[in-house]
CSV table of C-alpha atoms and ligand atoms in Angstrom, one decimal:
chain,number,residue,atom,x,y,z
B,1,MET,CA,44.1,94.2,246.8
B,2,LYS,CA,45.7,91.8,248.5
B,3,GLU,CA,43.1,89.3,247.1
B,4,LEU,CA,43.8,90.2,243.7
B,5,LEU,CA,47.5,89.7,244.1
B,6,ILE,CA,47.1,86.1,245.6
B,7,ILE,CA,44.9,85.2,242.5
B,8,VAL,CA,47.2,87.0,240.0
B,9,ILE,CA,50.2,85.1,241.4
B,10,SER,CA,48.9,82.1,241.6
B,11,TYR,CA,46.9,82.2,238.2
B,12,THR,CA,50.5,83.7,236.8
B,13,ILE,CA,52.1,80.5,237.6
B,14,VAL,CA,49.8,78.3,236.2
B,15,SER,CA,49.4,80.4,233.0
B,16,HIS,CA,52.9,80.5,232.0
B,17,VAL,CA,53.1,76.8,231.9
B,18,CYS,CA,51.2,76.5,229.0
B,19,CYS,CA,51.2,79.3,226.2
B,20,CYS,CA,49.1,80.5,223.2
B,21,ASP,CA,47.8,78.0,220.8
B,22,PHE,CA,46.8,79.4,217.9
B,23,GLU,CA,48.2,82.3,215.6
B,24,TYR,CA,46.3,85.3,216.8
B,25,PRO,CA,47.1,86.0,220.1
B,26,THR,CA,47.2,89.8,220.4
B,27,PHE,CA,44.9,92.5,220.1
B,28,PRO,CA,44.9,95.1,217.8
B,29,ASP,CA,46.9,98.2,219.0
B,30,GLY,CA,44.3,100.8,220.9
B,31,PHE,CA,41.5,97.9,221.1
B,32,LYS,CA,40.0,98.5,224.5
B,33,PHE,CA,38.3,96.3,227.1
B,34,GLY,CA,35.3,97.5,229.7
B,35,ALA,CA,32.9,95.8,232.1
B,36,ALA,CA,29.2,96.5,231.9
B,37,ILE,CA,26.1,97.0,234.3
B,38,SER,CA,22.8,98.0,234.4
B,39,SER,CA,20.9,100.3,237.0
B,40,TYR,CA,17.9,98.3,238.1
B,41,GLN,CA,20.4,94.8,238.1
B,42,SER,CA,23.1,96.8,240.6
B,43,GLU,CA,22.1,100.4,241.9
B,44,GLY,CA,19.3,99.2,244.6
B,45,ALA,CA,18.4,102.1,246.4
B,46,TRP,CA,14.7,101.8,244.9
B,47,ASN,CA,13.2,104.4,246.9
B,48,VAL,CA,16.3,106.8,248.0
B,49,SER,CA,15.6,110.6,247.6
B,50,ASP,CA,13.0,111.4,245.4
B,51,LYS,CA,13.7,108.6,242.9
B,52,GLY,CA,10.3,107.7,241.2
B,53,VAL,CA,8.9,103.7,241.4
B,54,ASN,CA,9.6,102.0,237.9
B,55,ASP,CA,8.3,99.2,235.9
B,56,PHE,CA,10.6,96.5,237.5
B,57,ASP,CA,10.2,97.8,240.9
B,58,HIS,CA,6.3,97.7,240.5
B,59,TRP,CA,6.7,94.0,238.6
B,60,THR,CA,9.3,92.3,241.4
B,61,HIS,CA,6.8,93.9,244.1
B,62,THR,CA,3.5,92.8,242.9
B,63,CYS,CA,4.3,89.7,241.5
B,64,PRO,CA,7.0,88.0,243.4
B,65,GLU,CA,6.3,84.8,241.8
B,66,CYS,CA,7.0,85.5,238.7
B,67,ILE,CA,11.0,85.7,239.6
B,68,GLY,CA,12.6,82.2,239.9
B,69,ASP,CA,13.6,82.8,243.5
B,70,ARG,CA,11.2,85.8,244.5
B,71,SER,CA,14.1,88.4,244.5
B,72,ASN,CA,14.3,91.8,243.3
B,73,GLY,CA,16.6,94.8,242.6
B,74,ASP,CA,15.3,96.8,245.8
B,75,ILE,CA,18.9,96.5,247.2
B,76,ALA,CA,20.7,94.7,244.3
B,77,CYS,CA,24.4,95.1,244.7
B,78,ASP,CA,23.6,98.6,246.5
B,79,SER,CA,25.8,100.0,243.8
B,80,TYR,CA,24.3,103.3,244.4
B,81,HIS,CA,26.1,103.4,248.0
B,82,LYS,CA,29.5,101.5,246.6
B,83,TYR,CA,29.8,102.9,243.2
B,84,LYS,CA,33.4,104.1,244.6
B,85,GLU,CA,34.4,100.6,245.3
B,86,ASP,CA,32.9,99.6,241.9
B,87,VAL,CA,35.3,101.8,240.3
B,88,LYS,CA,38.2,100.6,242.7
B,89,LEU,CA,37.4,97.1,241.2
B,90,LEU,CA,37.6,98.1,237.7
B,91,ARG,CA,40.7,99.9,238.2
B,92,LYS,CA,42.4,97.1,239.8
B,93,ILE,CA,41.3,94.7,236.9
B,94,GLY,CA,42.5,97.4,234.3
B,95,PHE,CA,39.0,97.9,232.5
B,96,LYS,CA,39.3,101.2,230.8
B,97,PHE,CA,35.7,102.0,230.2
B,98,TYR,CA,32.6,100.8,232.0
B,99,ARG,CA,28.9,100.8,230.5
B,100,PHE,CA,26.6,101.5,232.7
B,101,SER,CA,22.9,102.7,232.2
B,102,ILE,CA,20.9,105.7,234.1
B,103,SER,CA,17.7,105.1,236.0
B,104,TRP,CA,15.1,107.0,234.5
B,105,ALA,CA,13.0,107.1,237.3
B,106,ARG,CA,16.1,108.4,239.2
B,107,ILE,CA,16.4,111.5,237.1
B,108,LEU,CA,12.4,111.9,236.0
B,109,PRO,CA,10.5,110.2,239.1
B,110,SER,CA,7.3,110.9,237.2
B,111,GLY,CA,8.9,110.0,233.8
B,112,LEU,CA,8.0,113.4,232.8
B,113,ALA,CA,10.5,116.4,232.0
B,114,ASN,CA,8.7,118.8,234.1
B,115,ASN,CA,10.3,117.4,237.3
B,116,VAL,CA,14.1,116.9,237.3
B,117,SER,CA,15.5,115.2,240.3
B,118,LYS,CA,18.6,117.3,241.4
B,119,ASP,CA,19.6,114.3,243.4
B,120,GLY,CA,19.5,111.7,240.8
B,121,ILE,CA,21.5,114.3,238.6
B,122,MET,CA,24.4,114.7,241.2
B,123,TYR,CA,24.7,111.1,241.7
B,124,TYR,CA,25.5,110.1,238.2
B,125,LYS,CA,27.4,113.2,238.0
B,126,ASN,CA,29.6,111.9,240.9
B,127,PHE,CA,29.4,108.5,239.4
B,128,ILE,CA,30.9,109.7,236.1
B,129,ASN,CA,33.6,111.7,238.2
B,130,GLU,CA,35.0,109.0,239.9
B,131,LEU,CA,35.5,107.1,237.1
B,132,TYR,CA,37.4,109.7,235.4
B,133,MET,CA,39.3,110.3,238.6
B,134,ASN,CA,40.6,106.6,238.2
B,135,GLY,CA,41.3,107.0,234.4
B,136,ILE,CA,38.4,104.9,233.5
B,137,GLU,CA,35.8,106.2,230.6
B,138,PRO,CA,32.2,106.4,230.9
B,139,LEU,CA,29.9,104.9,228.3
B,140,VAL,CA,26.5,105.5,229.3
B,141,THR,CA,23.3,103.6,228.2
B,142,LEU,CA,20.3,106.1,228.7
B,143,TYR,CA,17.5,103.0,229.0
B,144,HIS,CA,18.2,99.4,229.7
B,145,PHE,CA,14.6,98.0,230.6
B,146,ASP,CA,13.6,100.3,233.6
B,147,HIS,CA,11.2,103.0,233.0
B,148,PRO,CA,9.3,104.9,235.1
B,149,GLN,CA,5.9,103.3,236.3
B,150,GLY,CA,4.2,106.7,235.3
B,151,LEU,CA,4.6,105.7,231.8
B,152,GLU,CA,4.1,102.6,232.0
B,153,ASP,CA,0.5,103.2,233.4
B,154,MET,CA,0.0,105.1,230.2
B,155,GLY,CA,0.9,102.3,228.2
B,156,GLY,CA,4.8,102.5,227.8
B,157,TRP,CA,5.9,101.2,224.8
B,158,THR,CA,2.7,100.4,223.2
B,159,ASN,CA,1.8,103.9,223.2
B,160,GLU,CA,3.6,106.1,220.4
B,161,LEU,CA,3.8,108.8,222.7
B,162,MET,CA,6.4,107.3,224.4
B,163,THR,CA,8.9,108.4,221.7
B,164,GLN,CA,8.5,111.8,223.1
B,165,TRP,CA,8.6,111.5,226.6
B,166,PHE,CA,12.1,109.4,225.8
B,167,VAL,CA,13.3,112.2,223.5
B,168,ASP,CA,12.4,114.8,226.6
B,169,TYR,CA,14.5,112.6,228.7
B,170,ALA,CA,17.4,112.3,226.3
B,171,ASN,CA,17.4,115.7,226.2
B,172,ILE,CA,18.2,116.3,230.0
B,173,ILE,CA,20.7,113.5,229.6
B,174,PHE,CA,22.7,115.1,226.9
B,175,THR,CA,22.3,118.2,228.7
B,176,GLU,CA,23.5,117.2,231.9
B,177,PHE,CA,25.8,114.4,231.4
B,178,GLY,CA,26.8,115.1,227.3
B,179,PRO,CA,29.6,117.7,228.4
B,180,SER,CA,31.5,114.8,230.0
B,181,VAL,CA,30.2,111.6,228.3
B,182,ARG,CA,31.9,110.9,224.7
B,183,ILE,CA,29.7,107.9,223.9
B,184,PHE,CA,26.0,107.0,224.3
B,185,ILE,CA,23.7,103.8,223.8
B,186,THR,CA,19.9,105.0,223.5
B,187,ILE,CA,18.3,102.0,224.2
B,188,ASN,CA,19.6,98.0,225.5
B,189,GLU,CA,18.4,95.3,223.7
B,190,PRO,CA,14.9,96.0,222.4
B,191,SER,CA,14.3,92.6,221.7
B,192,THR,CA,14.8,91.7,225.2
B,193,LEU,CA,12.7,94.6,226.3
B,194,CYS,CA,10.0,94.2,224.4
B,195,THR,CA,9.5,90.4,225.4
B,196,GLY,CA,8.3,92.7,228.3
B,197,TYR,CA,5.1,93.2,226.0
B,198,GLN,CA,4.5,89.6,224.6
B,199,ALA,CA,5.2,87.3,227.7
B,200,THR,CA,6.7,87.3,231.4
B,201,TYR,CA,10.2,87.2,231.2
B,202,VAL,CA,11.0,91.1,231.6
B,203,ALA,CA,9.2,94.2,232.9
B,204,PRO,CA,6.3,95.1,232.1
B,205,SER,CA,5.3,91.9,232.0
B,206,LYS,CA,2.4,92.5,229.8
B,207,PRO,CA,1.4,89.1,227.9
B,208,LEU,CA,0.0,91.1,225.1
B,209,GLY,CA,1.3,88.1,222.4
B,210,ASP,CA,2.9,88.9,219.0
B,211,VAL,CA,1.0,92.2,218.9
B,212,GLY,CA,2.5,94.0,221.8
B,213,TYR,CA,6.0,92.6,220.9
B,214,TYR,CA,5.9,94.4,217.2
B,215,LEU,CA,4.6,97.6,218.4
B,216,CYS,CA,7.1,98.1,221.2
B,217,MET,CA,9.7,97.2,218.7
B,218,HIS,CA,8.2,99.8,216.5
B,219,ASN,CA,8.0,102.5,218.8
B,220,VAL,CA,11.5,101.4,220.2
B,221,LEU,CA,13.0,102.2,216.7
B,222,LYS,CA,11.4,105.5,216.5
B,223,ALA,CA,12.6,107.0,219.8
B,224,HIS,CA,15.9,105.6,219.1
B,225,ALA,CA,16.3,107.8,215.9
B,226,MET,CA,14.9,110.8,217.4
B,227,ALA,CA,17.0,110.8,220.3
B,228,TYR,CA,20.0,110.0,217.7
B,229,HIS,CA,18.8,113.1,215.6
B,230,LEU,CA,18.6,115.2,218.6
B,231,TYR,CA,21.9,114.5,219.6
B,232,ASP,CA,23.4,115.1,216.2
B,233,LYS,CA,22.0,118.1,215.7
B,234,LYS,CA,21.7,120.1,218.7
B,235,PHE,CA,24.5,118.4,221.0
B,236,ARG,CA,27.0,116.8,218.7
B,237,PRO,CA,28.2,120.1,217.1
B,238,SER,CA,30.1,121.0,220.9
B,239,GLN,CA,29.9,117.8,222.5
B,240,HIS,CA,31.5,115.4,219.7
B,241,GLY,CA,30.1,112.2,220.8
B,242,LEU,CA,29.0,108.9,219.3
B,243,ILE,CA,25.6,107.4,219.6
B,244,SER,CA,24.1,104.0,219.2
B,245,ILE,CA,21.6,101.3,220.0
B,246,ALA,CA,22.9,98.0,222.0
B,247,ILE,CA,21.2,95.2,219.5
B,248,ALA,CA,21.1,91.8,220.9
B,249,CYS,CA,22.1,89.3,218.1
B,250,ASP,CA,22.4,85.4,218.5
B,251,GLY,CA,24.7,83.6,216.3
B,252,TYR,CA,23.2,80.8,214.6
B,253,THR,CA,24.6,77.5,212.4
B,254,LEU,CA,23.5,75.5,209.7
B,255,ASN,CA,21.4,72.5,210.0
B,256,GLU,CA,23.0,69.1,208.5
B,257,ASN,CA,21.3,70.0,205.1
B,258,ASN,CA,23.2,73.0,204.8
B,259,ASP,CA,19.6,75.4,204.8
B,260,VAL,CA,21.2,78.8,204.1
B,261,VAL,CA,17.6,80.1,203.6
B,262,SER,CA,16.3,79.2,207.2
B,263,ALA,CA,19.5,80.6,208.6
B,264,GLU,CA,19.2,83.9,206.5
B,265,THR,CA,15.4,83.9,207.8
B,266,TYR,CA,16.9,83.5,211.4
B,267,PHE,CA,19.3,86.2,211.0
B,268,GLU,CA,16.6,88.7,209.8
B,269,PHE,CA,13.9,88.0,212.7
B,270,THR,CA,16.7,88.4,215.5
B,271,CYS,CA,19.5,90.7,214.3
B,272,GLY,CA,17.9,91.9,211.3
B,273,ILE,CA,14.9,93.4,212.4
B,274,MET,CA,16.5,96.3,214.2
B,275,ALA,CA,19.8,96.5,212.3
B,276,HIS,CA,18.2,96.4,208.9
B,277,PRO,CA,16.2,99.7,209.6
B,278,ILE,CA,18.9,101.3,210.6
B,279,PHE,CA,21.7,100.3,208.5
B,280,ILE,CA,20.0,99.4,205.2
B,281,GLY,CA,16.5,101.0,205.3
B,282,ASP,CA,13.2,99.1,206.7
B,283,TYR,CA,12.4,96.0,208.0
B,284,PRO,CA,13.8,93.0,206.5
B,285,ALA,CA,11.9,91.9,203.3
B,286,ILE,CA,11.2,88.3,204.8
B,287,VAL,CA,10.6,89.4,208.0
B,288,LYS,CA,7.6,91.8,206.2
B,289,GLU,CA,6.4,88.8,204.2
B,290,ARG,CA,6.4,86.3,206.9
B,291,LEU,CA,4.1,88.6,209.3
B,292,ALA,CA,1.9,89.6,206.6
B,293,LEU,CA,1.5,85.9,205.6
B,294,VAL,CA,1.1,84.4,209.5
B,295,SER,CA,-1.0,87.6,210.6
B,296,LYS,CA,-3.3,87.1,207.5
B,297,SER,CA,-3.5,83.1,208.6
B,298,GLN,CA,-4.4,84.3,211.9
B,299,GLY,CA,-7.2,86.4,211.0
B,300,TYR,CA,-5.9,89.7,211.5
B,301,THR,CA,-6.7,92.2,208.4
B,302,VAL,CA,-3.5,93.9,208.8
B,303,SER,CA,-0.1,92.7,209.6
B,304,ARG,CA,1.1,92.7,213.3
B,305,LEU,CA,4.5,94.1,211.9
B,306,PRO,CA,3.6,97.6,211.7
B,307,THR,CA,4.5,99.8,208.7
B,308,PHE,CA,7.1,102.6,208.4
B,309,SER,CA,5.8,105.3,206.2
B,310,PRO,CA,8.5,106.1,203.6
B,311,GLU,CA,9.6,109.6,206.0
B,312,TRP,CA,10.1,107.5,209.2
B,313,ILE,CA,12.5,104.5,206.8
B,314,SER,CA,14.5,107.4,205.9
B,315,TYR,CA,14.7,109.3,209.5
B,316,ILE,CA,15.5,106.2,210.7
B,317,LYS,CA,18.2,105.0,208.6
B,318,GLY,CA,21.7,105.6,209.1
B,319,THR,CA,20.7,106.6,213.1
B,320,VAL,CA,24.1,104.9,214.4
B,321,ASP,CA,27.6,106.1,214.7
B,322,TYR,CA,29.1,102.4,215.6
B,323,PHE,CA,27.3,99.0,215.9
B,324,ALA,CA,26.8,97.9,219.7
B,325,LEU,CA,26.5,94.5,219.6
B,326,ASN,CA,25.3,92.0,222.9
B,327,HIS,CA,26.3,89.0,222.1
B,328,TYR,CA,26.0,85.8,224.3
B,329,THR,CA,25.0,82.6,222.4
B,330,SER,CA,23.7,80.5,219.1
B,331,ASN,CA,20.8,78.2,217.8
B,332,LEU,CA,20.7,75.7,215.2
B,333,VAL,CA,18.1,76.7,212.7
B,334,SER,CA,15.9,74.3,210.7
B,335,PRO,CA,12.7,74.9,208.9
B,336,ASP,CA,9.2,74.0,210.5
B,337,PRO,CA,8.3,71.0,208.8
B,338,ASP,CA,4.6,72.1,209.7
B,339,GLU,CA,4.8,75.0,207.3
B,340,LEU,CA,4.6,72.6,204.5
B,341,HIS,CA,1.4,71.8,205.9
B,342,GLY,CA,0.3,75.6,205.8
B,343,ILE,CA,0.7,75.3,209.8
B,344,HIS,CA,2.4,78.4,211.2
B,345,ASN,CA,3.8,77.6,214.6
B,346,SER,CA,5.8,80.8,214.7
B,347,ASP,CA,6.2,83.9,212.9
B,348,SER,CA,9.6,82.7,211.4
B,349,GLY,CA,8.5,79.5,210.5
B,350,LEU,CA,11.6,78.2,211.9
B,351,LEU,CA,12.6,75.4,214.7
B,352,THR,CA,15.5,76.7,217.0
B,353,ASN,CA,17.3,74.4,219.3
B,354,GLN,CA,20.9,74.3,221.1
B,355,HIS,CA,23.3,71.1,220.1
B,356,PRO,CA,23.4,69.1,223.5
B,357,SER,CA,27.4,68.8,222.4
B,358,TRP,CA,27.6,72.4,223.5
B,359,PRO,CA,28.7,73.4,227.0
B,360,ASN,CA,25.9,74.6,229.1
B,361,SER,CA,25.7,77.3,231.5
B,362,SER,CA,23.2,78.2,234.5
B,363,SER,CA,21.3,79.8,232.0
B,364,PHE,CA,18.9,77.7,230.3
B,365,TRP,CA,19.1,79.8,227.0
B,366,LEU,CA,22.8,80.1,226.9
B,367,ARG,CA,25.1,77.5,225.9
B,368,VAL,CA,29.0,78.0,224.5
B,369,TYR,CA,29.6,77.9,220.7
B,370,PRO,CA,32.0,80.7,219.9
B,371,ASP,CA,32.1,80.2,216.1
B,372,GLY,CA,28.6,81.6,216.1
B,373,PHE,CA,30.2,84.5,217.2
B,374,GLY,CA,32.8,84.5,214.8
B,375,ASN,CA,30.0,84.0,211.9
B,376,LEU,CA,28.0,86.7,213.2
B,377,LEU,CA,30.9,89.3,213.3
B,378,ARG,CA,31.6,88.4,209.6
B,379,LYS,CA,28.0,88.2,208.6
B,380,ILE,CA,27.3,91.9,210.3
B,381,LYS,CA,30.8,93.1,208.5
B,382,THR,CA,29.1,91.6,204.9
B,383,ASP,CA,25.5,92.8,205.5
B,384,TYR,CA,25.8,96.4,206.9
B,385,ASN,CA,29.2,97.6,204.9
B,386,ASN,CA,31.8,96.4,207.6
B,387,PRO,CA,30.5,99.1,210.5
B,388,GLU,CA,32.8,99.6,213.3
B,389,ILE,CA,31.5,97.6,216.3
B,390,TYR,CA,31.7,97.5,219.7
B,391,VAL,CA,30.6,94.4,221.5
B,392,THR,CA,28.9,96.2,224.1
B,393,GLU,CA,27.8,92.9,226.0
B,394,ASN,CA,29.2,89.2,226.4
B,395,GLY,CA,29.8,86.9,229.1
B,396,PHE,CA,28.9,83.6,230.5
B,397,SER,CA,26.5,82.4,233.6
B,398,ASP,CA,27.4,80.0,236.5
B,399,TYR,CA,26.6,79.7,240.0
B,400,GLY,CA,28.9,82.0,241.7
B,401,GLU,CA,31.9,79.9,241.9
B,402,LEU,CA,35.2,81.9,242.6
B,403,GLN,CA,37.0,79.5,240.7
B,404,ASP,CA,35.2,79.9,237.4
B,405,TYR,CA,37.1,78.1,235.1
B,406,ASP,CA,34.3,77.6,232.9
B,407,ARG,CA,34.0,81.4,232.4
B,408,ILE,CA,37.4,82.2,231.7
B,409,ASN,CA,37.0,79.2,229.2
B,410,TYR,CA,33.7,81.2,227.9
B,411,PHE,CA,36.1,84.3,227.2
B,412,ARG,CA,39.2,82.8,225.9
B,413,LEU,CA,37.3,81.1,223.4
B,414,TYR,CA,35.1,84.2,222.1
B,415,LEU,CA,38.0,86.7,222.1
B,416,LYS,CA,39.8,84.0,219.9
B,417,GLU,CA,36.6,84.3,217.6
B,418,LEU,CA,36.8,88.2,217.7
B,419,ILE,CA,40.7,88.3,216.9
B,420,ILE,CA,40.1,86.0,214.0
B,421,ALA,CA,37.5,88.3,212.8
B,422,VAL,CA,39.7,91.3,212.9
B,423,THR,CA,42.9,89.7,212.3
B,424,ARG,CA,42.1,87.8,209.5
B,425,ASP,CA,38.7,88.9,207.9
B,426,GLY,CA,39.0,92.5,208.4
B,427,CYS,CA,36.0,93.2,210.9
B,428,ARG,CA,36.7,96.6,212.4
B,429,ILE,CA,36.1,95.7,216.4
B,430,SER,CA,37.6,98.2,218.4
B,431,ARG,CA,35.7,97.4,221.9
B,432,TYR,CA,34.9,94.5,224.2
B,433,THR,CA,32.6,94.8,227.0
B,434,VAL,CA,32.6,92.3,229.5
B,435,TRP,CA,28.6,91.2,231.3
B,436,SER,CA,29.6,92.0,233.8
B,437,LEU,CA,31.9,93.2,236.4
B,438,LEU,CA,29.4,92.1,239.4
B,439,ASP,CA,27.2,89.2,239.9
B,440,ASN,CA,23.7,91.0,239.7
B,441,TRP,CA,20.1,90.5,239.4
B,442,GLN,CA,19.0,88.4,236.5
B,443,LEU,CA,15.7,89.5,235.6
B,444,ALA,CA,13.3,86.3,235.9
B,445,ALA,CA,16.1,84.2,236.9
B,446,GLY,CA,16.7,86.5,240.1
B,447,TYR,CA,20.3,85.9,241.7
B,448,ALA,CA,20.5,81.9,240.8
B,449,VAL,CA,22.6,82.8,238.0
B,450,SER,CA,25.8,84.9,238.2
B,451,PHE,CA,27.3,86.5,235.1
B,452,GLY,CA,30.3,88.8,237.3
B,453,VAL,CA,33.8,88.7,237.4
B,454,VAL,CA,33.5,89.7,240.9
B,455,LYS,CA,31.4,87.9,243.1
B,456,VAL,CA,28.9,89.6,245.5
B,457,ASP,CA,27.5,88.0,248.5
B,458,PHE,CA,23.8,89.0,248.3
B,459,ASN,CA,23.2,87.6,251.4
B,460,SER,CA,25.1,89.8,253.5
B,461,PRO,CA,23.7,93.7,254.2
B,462,ASN,CA,26.9,95.1,253.1
B,463,ARG,CA,26.8,93.1,250.0
B,464,GLU,CA,31.0,92.4,249.9
B,465,ARG,CA,32.8,92.3,246.6
B,466,THR,CA,35.2,89.4,246.0
B,467,LEU,CA,37.2,89.1,243.2
B,468,LYS,CA,37.0,85.8,241.1
B,469,LEU,CA,39.9,83.8,239.1
B,470,SER,CA,38.4,85.7,236.0
B,471,ALA,CA,39.2,88.9,237.3
B,472,ALA,CA,42.9,87.8,237.5
B,473,TRP,CA,42.6,86.1,234.4
B,474,TRP,CA,41.3,89.4,232.3
B,475,ALA,CA,44.0,91.6,234.8
B,476,ASP,CA,46.7,89.6,232.8
B,477,VAL,CA,44.8,89.9,229.4
B,478,ILE,CA,44.4,93.6,229.3
B,479,GLY,CA,48.0,94.2,231.2
B,480,THR,CA,50.0,92.1,228.6
B,481,HIS,CA,47.0,93.1,225.5
B,482,THR,CA,47.3,89.4,224.5
B,483,LEU,CA,44.8,86.3,225.0
B,484,GLN,CA,46.0,84.0,227.9
B,485,ASP,CA,45.2,80.5,228.3
B,486,VAL,CA,42.6,78.8,230.8
B,487,PRO,CA,45.0,78.3,233.8
B,488,SER,CA,45.2,75.0,234.5
B,489,LYS,CA,43.0,73.4,237.4
Q,501,NOJ,C1,21.6,91.2,228.0
Q,501,NOJ,C2,20.8,92.1,228.9
Q,501,NOJ,O1,21.3,93.4,228.6
Q,501,NOJ,C3,21.3,92.1,230.6
Q,501,NOJ,O2,20.8,92.8,231.4
Q,501,NOJ,C4,21.2,90.5,231.0
Q,501,NOJ,O3,21.5,90.7,232.1
Q,501,NOJ,C5,22.5,89.8,230.1
Q,501,NOJ,N1,21.8,89.6,228.9
Q,501,NOJ,C6,22.2,88.5,230.5
Q,501,NOJ,O4,21.3,88.0,230.5
């Protein structure tokens, strides 16, 4: 608490020297701020009690060289043991909700529903209870990339049976936690998850090329819809909750030729591939057309993009109660000139890059382009009939600095876009979630990049937490419900 006070006092002195330089500084009434984390990236305790081995345990243990710093999440932030401390930090900063995920293998060690771990259930019940005792609402992701290795051994998301295994797991989660949790997310970022069946960026790290990627996406959409309908029919009448799927949508900007067609194609290939089946029905036309064309030119007899039957199209359509949006960065989009010569270097037929003038971060893929966020919010409003949006992840990576001015600058610029989208453009955004509360294990980048507003000392067995300057900035933003300037150095 002392640390936070010192940071708040020094921050307040500088922050009041300057004031807000644009006309939308205040957040709408009822707007809520929270922070996010996920099980494998923070919990540690990989082999505690009867927890089963998951695909991330397996990947990092069998292929340490796949991770930049050869690290893993065996201990991570040790949040499994330190969750009470994490909850205190949330409370100190003022976050109103915490988005965290449940480790499938902690609940069902083998992945299948015949053996439920009492300890796993108890751990998350205690955690949820601790949140409520501190006035913080739980926002629960059922599945954030980590699934039991036993299921992966049977094909994971390339096996259609995974949809049933997921629904059996979801049934246990809704039964056990639904009475005390109002907001659920079924699956986090299918497009990131499914690169695990295409390349080696995330577990299970099976380089099955672009066949594996689309097969995974297809099964994930089905599994999500099945879990949604299960909740809707069996649990919603008594639990009255809301449920969605977290979709990763990058922003984009037109190239100098004002190429609207390429921009539209990019949106459909990245965001639309998940959002279109859910909000409109079926995959976007351009995605189906391009995949059919490119697959044929590669000698496939059928498109690498599987087809939904009319029954599945209507079953998947409408299966969210809000748009759960994960957003970090944007791309400049242009047509690949090779397409003119019938050469298809990519499924989308596009080239993407990030403008060198956009400030960079410690992640190779993340540059700061706030306009892209504003445009994306308006695009979602236009294309999907102005759904209620929860920003379920947004954040910036650096190298772990305590005086994290660049992170504050990022938040400030992106939140300004959010306020404009709400106030001026009528987007219905009601929650914003910081990724992340803590520095945590960042997939193939290991611990080399930091996203937390709280630093974790990964070299210390106690994993001490230290509030960064951005934590004080957030305390002020949340406390005043008003966007604040970046403190002067
Ligand atoms: C999105 C993912 O959901 C999260 O797990 C990851 O750490 C962040 N992107 C940052 O890379």
